[in-house]
Short mmCIF file of C-alpha atoms in Angstrom, two decimals:
data_model
loop_
_atom_site.label_atom_id
_atom_site.label_comp_id
_atom_site.label_asym_id
_atom_site.label_seq_id
_atom_site.Cartn_x
_atom_site.Cartn_y
_atom_site.Cartn_z
CA MET X 1308 234.27 275.20 93.65
CA ALA X 1309 237.42 275.41 95.76
CA ASP X 1310 239.08 272.37 97.28
CA THR X 1311 237.09 271.57 100.41
CA ALA X 1312 239.24 268.83 101.87
CA GLU X 1313 239.51 268.71 105.64
CA LEU X 1314 241.56 271.51 107.15
CA GLY X 1315 244.97 270.53 108.43
CA PRO X 1316 245.91 270.98 112.11
CA THR X 1317 248.31 273.87 111.39
CA ALA X 1318 245.60 275.76 109.56
CA VAL X 1319 243.19 275.21 112.47
CA ARG X 1320 245.83 276.52 114.93
CA LEU X 1321 246.46 279.59 112.81
CA TYR X 1322 242.72 280.30 112.51
CA THR X 1323 242.28 279.90 116.27
CA ARG X 1324 245.16 282.35 116.89
CA LEU X 1325 243.52 284.95 114.68
CA LEU X 1326 240.18 284.51 116.44
CA GLU X 1327 241.84 285.01 119.81
CA GLY X 1328 244.36 287.73 118.94
CA GLY X 1329 242.77 289.62 116.09
CA PRO X 1330 244.38 290.53 112.73
CA GLN X 1331 248.12 289.80 112.50
CA PRO X 1332 250.81 289.59 109.81
CA THR X 1333 252.23 286.25 108.75
CA ALA X 1334 255.51 286.79 110.60
CA ALA X 1335 253.74 287.43 113.91
CA LEU X 1336 251.54 284.38 113.45
CA ALA X 1337 254.53 282.19 112.70
CA ALA X 1338 256.37 283.45 115.81
CA ALA X 1339 253.35 282.98 118.05
CA LEU X 1340 252.76 279.44 116.84
CA GLY X 1341 256.43 278.44 116.74
CA LEU X 1342 256.32 277.85 112.98
CA ALA X 1343 258.62 278.63 110.11
CA GLU X 1344 257.18 281.54 108.18
CA GLU X 1345 256.77 279.44 105.03
CA HIS X 1346 254.68 276.93 106.99
CA ALA X 1347 252.49 279.73 108.29
CA GLU X 1348 252.05 280.98 104.73
CA ARG X 1349 250.95 277.54 103.53
CA ALA X 1350 248.43 277.31 106.39
CA ALA X 1351 247.15 280.78 105.53
CA ALA X 1352 246.77 279.81 101.87
CA GLU X 1353 244.80 276.74 102.95
CA LEU X 1354 242.44 278.94 104.97
CA VAL X 1355 242.08 281.36 102.06
CA ARG X 1356 240.94 278.47 99.81
CA HIS X 1357 238.23 277.76 102.36
CA ARG X 1358 237.29 281.47 102.46
CA LEU X 1359 238.17 281.55 106.18
CA LEU X 1360 240.95 284.13 105.87
CA ALA X 1361 241.17 287.57 104.27
CA ARG X 1362 243.50 290.57 104.25
CA ASP X 1363 242.67 293.17 106.85
CA PRO X 1364 241.73 296.28 104.81
CA ASP X 1365 242.21 298.67 107.73
CA GLY X 1366 245.74 297.79 108.75
CA THR X 1367 248.83 299.67 107.74
CA ARG X 1368 250.68 296.41 107.25
CA ALA X 1369 249.56 293.31 105.39
CA ARG X 1370 247.66 291.50 108.08
CA TRP X 1371 245.38 288.49 108.06
CA ARG X 1372 241.99 288.47 109.72
CA ALA X 1373 239.68 285.52 110.42
CA VAL X 1374 236.44 285.29 108.47
CA SER X 1375 233.26 283.91 110.03
CA PRO X 1376 232.45 280.32 108.98
CA TYR X 1377 228.94 281.54 108.19
CA THR X 1378 230.31 284.02 105.70
CA ALA X 1379 232.72 281.43 104.29
CA ALA X 1380 229.91 278.90 103.83
CA ALA X 1381 227.71 281.48 102.10
CA GLU X 1382 230.52 282.36 99.69
CA LEU X 1383 231.85 278.84 99.10
CA VAL X 1384 228.73 276.67 99.29
CA GLY X 1385 225.94 279.13 98.62
CA PRO X 1386 226.20 279.38 94.80
CA GLU X 1387 226.38 275.61 94.34
CA GLU X 1388 223.54 275.14 96.83
CA ASN X 1389 221.40 277.59 94.89
CA ARG X 1390 222.14 275.78 91.62
CA LEU X 1391 221.16 272.46 93.18
CA ARG X 1392 217.98 273.96 94.59
CA ARG X 1393 216.98 275.31 91.19
CA ARG X 1394 217.78 271.96 89.60
CA LEU X 1395 215.65 270.12 92.17
CA GLU X 1396 212.78 272.51 91.56
CA THR X 1397 213.03 271.82 87.83
CA LEU X 1398 213.03 268.06 88.44
CA GLU X 1399 210.02 268.32 90.75
CA ARG X 1400 208.10 270.29 88.11
CA THR X 1401 208.97 267.66 85.51
CA ARG X 1402 207.84 264.85 87.82
CA ALA X 1403 204.60 266.72 88.58
CA ARG X 1404 203.85 267.16 84.85
CA LEU X 1405 204.40 263.44 84.20
CA SER X 1406 202.55 262.36 87.33
CA SER X 1407 199.52 264.33 86.18
CA LEU X 1408 199.10 261.69 83.43
CA ILE X 1409 198.96 258.77 85.89
CA PRO X 1410 195.16 258.92 86.43
CA LEU X 1411 194.65 258.92 82.65
CA TYR X 1412 197.04 255.98 82.25
CA GLU X 1413 195.38 253.95 85.00
CA GLU X 1414 191.87 254.71 83.73
CA THR X 1415 192.87 253.56 80.24
CA TYR X 1416 194.31 250.41 81.78
CA ARG X 1417 191.05 249.70 83.61
CA ARG X 1418 189.09 250.07 80.38
CA GLY X 1419 191.44 247.57 78.76
CA ALA X 1420 192.23 249.76 75.77
CA ASP X 1421 195.92 249.84 76.55
CA SER X 1422 196.76 247.79 79.61
CA GLY X 1423 200.46 248.54 79.81
CA ALA X 1424 200.61 245.41 81.97
CA VAL X 1425 203.72 244.15 80.16
CA GLU X 1426 206.45 246.53 79.07
CA VAL X 1427 209.77 245.57 77.51
CA VAL X 1428 212.53 248.07 78.30
CA GLU X 1429 215.50 247.44 76.04
CA SER X 1430 218.03 249.99 77.31
CA ARG X 1431 220.13 248.91 80.29
CA ASP X 1432 220.38 252.52 81.49
CA ARG X 1433 216.59 252.89 81.38
CA VAL X 1434 216.15 249.59 83.20
CA MET X 1435 218.47 250.73 86.00
CA LEU X 1436 216.73 254.12 86.26
CA LEU X 1437 213.32 252.45 86.39
CA ILE X 1438 214.46 250.03 89.10
CA ALA X 1439 215.93 252.92 91.12
CA ASP X 1440 212.73 254.94 90.79
CA THR X 1441 210.52 251.96 91.74
CA ALA X 1442 212.78 251.23 94.72
CA ALA X 1443 212.51 254.83 95.87
CA ARG X 1444 208.71 254.53 95.82
CA CYS X 1445 208.61 251.10 97.48
CA THR X 1446 206.92 251.16 100.89
CA GLU X 1447 206.41 247.57 102.04
CA GLU X 1448 208.37 244.68 100.54
CA VAL X 1449 210.96 243.65 97.97
CA LEU X 1450 211.36 240.05 96.76
CA THR X 1451 214.51 239.21 94.80
CA VAL X 1452 215.74 236.04 93.15
CA GLN X 1453 219.37 236.03 92.05
CA PRO X 1454 220.45 232.75 90.40
CA GLY X 1455 223.93 232.02 89.11
CA GLY X 1456 226.09 231.84 92.22
CA GLY X 1457 227.93 234.90 93.53
CA ARG X 1458 226.84 238.25 92.10
CA PRO X 1459 229.29 240.54 90.25
CA PRO X 1460 231.03 243.04 92.59
CA GLY X 1461 229.92 246.03 90.52
CA TYR X 1462 226.27 245.05 90.80
CA LEU X 1463 226.58 244.59 94.56
CA GLU X 1464 228.22 248.00 94.96
CA ARG X 1465 225.30 249.64 93.14
CA ALA X 1466 222.63 247.61 94.93
CA LEU X 1467 223.89 247.98 98.51
CA PRO X 1468 223.15 251.71 99.05
CA ARG X 1469 219.71 251.34 97.44
CA ASP X 1470 218.84 248.29 99.54
CA LEU X 1471 220.11 249.81 102.79
CA GLU X 1472 218.07 252.96 102.10
CA MET X 1473 214.90 250.89 101.63
CA LEU X 1474 215.60 248.85 104.76
CA GLY X 1475 216.13 252.09 106.66
CA ARG X 1476 212.60 253.14 105.62
CA GLY X 1477 211.16 249.91 107.03
CA VAL X 1478 210.83 248.05 103.73
CA ARG X 1479 211.13 244.25 104.09
CA LEU X 1480 213.77 242.64 101.86
CA HIS X 1481 213.71 238.89 101.10
CA THR X 1482 216.43 237.56 98.78
CA LEU X 1483 217.02 234.09 97.35
CA TYR X 1484 220.45 232.96 96.12
CA GLN X 1485 221.74 229.59 95.06
CA HIS X 1486 223.80 227.57 97.53
CA THR X 1487 226.94 228.25 95.50
CA ALA X 1488 226.71 231.99 96.35
CA ARG X 1489 227.76 231.11 99.90
CA TYR X 1490 231.41 230.94 98.82
CA SER X 1491 231.44 234.32 97.06
CA PRO X 1492 233.34 236.86 99.25
CA GLY X 1493 231.54 239.83 97.70
CA THR X 1494 228.14 238.25 98.22
CA GLN X 1495 229.06 237.36 101.80
CA GLU X 1496 229.91 241.01 102.54
CA TYR X 1497 226.69 242.24 100.92
CA VAL X 1498 224.55 239.73 102.83
CA GLN X 1499 226.25 240.64 106.11
CA ALA X 1500 225.49 244.34 105.54
CA VAL X 1501 221.84 243.96 104.55
CA SER X 1502 221.16 241.28 107.18
CA ALA X 1503 222.44 243.63 109.88
CA ALA X 1504 219.87 246.16 108.60
CA GLY X 1505 217.03 243.63 108.82
CA ALA X 1506 217.01 241.79 105.47
CA GLU X 1507 216.44 238.04 105.21
CA VAL X 1508 218.56 236.02 102.78
CA ARG X 1509 218.23 232.30 101.98
CA THR X 1510 219.73 229.87 99.46
CA LEU X 1511 218.40 226.99 97.38
CA GLY X 1512 220.08 224.47 95.09
CA GLU X 1513 218.20 225.55 91.96
CA LEU X 1514 216.17 228.68 91.30
CA PHE X 1515 213.39 229.29 88.80
CA GLY X 1516 214.95 232.43 87.31
CA LYS X 1517 215.96 236.00 88.04
CA MET X 1518 213.24 238.22 89.45
CA LEU X 1519 212.74 241.49 91.32
CA VAL X 1520 209.30 242.39 92.75
CA PHE X 1521 208.39 245.65 94.51
CA ASP X 1522 205.36 245.85 96.80
CA ARG X 1523 203.78 242.83 95.03
CA ALA X 1524 202.80 245.27 92.29
CA THR X 1525 205.72 245.61 89.86
CA ALA X 1526 208.00 242.78 88.74
CA PHE X 1527 211.22 242.99 86.72
CA LEU X 1528 212.12 239.88 84.71
CA PRO X 1529 214.99 239.19 82.30
CA VAL X 1530 214.62 239.08 78.53
CA TRP X 1531 216.03 235.71 77.48
CA ASP X 1532 217.89 236.90 74.37
CA ASN X 1533 218.94 240.39 75.55
CA PRO X 1534 220.91 240.69 78.81
CA ASP X 1535 220.55 244.49 78.79
CA ALA X 1536 216.75 244.44 78.61
CA ALA X 1537 214.01 243.71 81.13
CA VAL X 1538 210.33 242.86 81.11
CA VAL X 1539 208.38 245.09 83.48
CA LEU X 1540 205.25 243.28 84.62
CA ARG X 1541 202.40 245.11 86.33
CA GLU X 1542 199.40 242.83 85.71
CA PRO X 1543 198.12 241.97 89.24
CA SER X 1544 197.31 238.29 88.67
CA ALA X 1545 200.64 237.60 86.98
CA VAL X 1546 202.60 239.39 89.71
CA ALA X 1547 200.62 237.52 92.37
CA PHE X 1548 201.54 234.22 90.69
CA LEU X 1549 205.23 235.12 90.72
CA CYS X 1550 204.97 235.98 94.42
CA SER X 1551 203.40 232.58 95.14
CA VAL X 1552 206.23 230.84 93.27
CA PHE X 1553 208.70 232.85 95.34
CA ALA X 1554 206.91 231.89 98.57
CA ASN X 1555 207.15 228.20 97.71
CA ALA X 1556 210.88 228.44 96.95
CA TRP X 1557 211.43 230.52 100.09
CA SER X 1558 209.82 227.84 102.27
CA LEU X 1559 212.28 225.24 100.93
CA ALA X 1560 215.39 227.45 101.18
CA GLU X 1561 218.02 227.51 103.93
CA PRO X 1562 219.24 230.66 105.75
CA PHE X 1563 222.38 232.11 104.16
CA SER X 1564 225.72 231.26 105.77
CA ALA X 1565 229.32 231.42 104.60
CA SER X 1566 229.59 227.63 104.17
CA TYR X 1567 227.53 224.59 103.26
CA THR X 1568 225.48 222.85 105.93
CA ALA X 1569 224.67 219.14 105.86
CA THR X 1570 221.27 220.03 104.38
CA THR X 1571 222.61 222.28 101.62
CA SER X 1572 225.32 219.76 100.73
CA ALA X 1573 222.70 217.01 100.43
CA GLN X 1574 220.44 219.23 98.33
CA LEU X 1575 223.31 220.10 96.02
CA GLN X 1576 224.26 216.45 95.55
CA ASP X 1577 220.64 215.44 94.93
CA THR X 1578 220.26 218.17 92.33
CA ILE X 1579 223.42 217.09 90.51
CA ALA X 1580 222.30 213.45 90.70
CA GLY X 1581 218.93 214.33 89.22
CA ARG X 1582 220.46 216.29 86.36
CA LEU X 1583 222.98 213.53 85.71
CA ALA X 1584 220.21 210.93 85.61
CA ASP X 1585 218.37 213.09 83.06
CA GLY X 1586 221.45 212.98 80.83
CA ALA X 1587 222.31 216.69 81.18
CA LYS X 1588 225.75 217.84 80.05
CA ASP X 1589 228.30 219.14 82.57
CA GLU X 1590 228.04 222.67 81.18
CA LEU X 1591 224.26 222.77 81.63
CA ILE X 1592 224.46 221.36 85.17
CA ALA X 1593 227.12 223.94 86.13
CA ARG X 1594 225.07 226.79 84.68
CA ARG X 1595 221.88 225.69 86.43
CA LEU X 1596 223.66 225.43 89.77
CA GLY X 1597 225.62 228.68 89.44
CA MET X 1598 229.03 227.05 89.78
CA SER X 1599 232.15 226.78 87.67
CA LEU X 1600 232.50 223.89 85.26
CA ARG X 1601 235.55 222.66 87.18
CA THR X 1602 233.67 222.58 90.49
CA CYS X 1603 230.71 220.88 88.85
CA ARG X 1604 232.91 218.12 87.41
CA ARG X 1605 234.50 217.61 90.81
CA HIS X 1606 231.06 217.06 92.36
CA ILE X 1607 230.13 214.68 89.54
CA ALA X 1608 233.35 212.71 90.06
CA GLU X 1609 232.62 212.42 93.79
CA LEU X 1610 229.10 211.22 93.05
CA MET X 1611 230.31 208.63 90.53
CA ASP X 1612 232.85 207.42 93.05
CA GLU X 1613 230.10 207.06 95.66
CA LEU X 1614 227.98 205.04 93.20
CA GLY X 1615 230.92 202.95 92.03
CA ALA X 1616 230.15 204.00 88.45
CA GLU X 1617 232.83 203.95 85.75
CA SER X 1618 231.00 206.16 83.25
CA ARG X 1619 228.35 208.85 83.14
CA PHE X 1620 225.98 206.40 81.42
CA GLN X 1621 226.45 203.88 84.19
CA ALA X 1622 226.05 206.61 86.83
CA GLY X 1623 222.78 207.71 85.25
CA TYR X 1624 221.55 204.11 85.18
CA LEU X 1625 222.46 203.52 88.83
CA LEU X 1626 220.81 206.78 89.84
CA ALA X 1627 217.64 205.78 88.00
CA LEU X 1628 217.65 202.46 89.84
CA ARG X 1629 218.16 204.24 93.16
CA SER X 1630 215.28 206.60 92.43
CA ALA X 1631 213.00 203.72 91.44
CA SER X 1632 213.79 201.77 94.60
CA ALA X 1633 213.09 204.85 96.71
CA ALA X 1634 209.65 205.43 95.11
CA PRO X 1635 206.58 204.10 97.00
CA PRO X 1636 205.09 200.89 95.57
CA ALA X 1637 201.89 200.93 93.54
CA GLY X 1638 198.81 200.88 95.71
CA ASP X 1639 200.63 202.46 98.64
CA PRO X 1640 198.09 204.77 100.31
CA HIS X 1641 200.95 207.17 101.13
CA ARG X 1642 202.10 207.45 97.50
CA ALA X 1643 202.18 211.01 96.22
CA THR X 1644 199.33 211.84 93.87
CA THR X 1645 198.76 214.61 91.38
CA ALA X 1646 195.63 216.65 91.75
CA PRO X 1647 193.38 216.67 88.70
#
């Protein structure tokens, strides 16, 4: 296909002149437009590439004539358009053949012979294609959980068009990040774009794991020992359980903003304190909170300074004492209980 970049202003002027004055040689066009002849020739060549200019076959001299944009479009775009149409027809036939097996698949599932409720997809390319296809068929709601702080720019660039397209169709999008994602410039830009289109985004100190659920029917979960793979879960009770876990986390989360609030700062400190009291290593705490090791150690140092602790062991001991003193006494009617 020819170069279809936007026509330059000189080419548009030359085309307009030919429409108004009829076929003319290059020299006459250049004189009429106040151009050097070489500039007029370049503009003519540009129009020829767009199929908007042709030699006048009836003239005695080499003259240019304007070609209708309809004719130019048919010549320039038509063949490619026809190829795309044939390709789309082929894809639709393929989809129809595969879709014809859906009733058989679902009936087999109902009989329990081959539930297909849990599928492990090990190819990253297949995972991405399956997510894209499920997103295209989504009609009501998407729930996403994205732990680990700010998301990689490449992932956000791929996700944004898909998410905006779903939001444009009226699909609800609810996303959970960790508090540390608030300081990621790429994540901030993504959240601003999807929020303007109607999405809701919140953050929490710790998240239960990565998850993507479409229409409360299909869930994508990570495979713990293979970052390129995904577990595709379709069993209704299991998906419903994941949605209830999401709802609980969502109710505790704070609306996304580009900085910490007093509440998010307190939650972050409490989470670090709890992990420190449990004896967790700095690396584990940083990974669970989606922050760098350096930032994590800075928070730990600030907490130890607040406690007046000189060592991690002492900090853990003081935190345990603080937790014990904050717990309700035995026999307190307001003490939290665990249901049997």
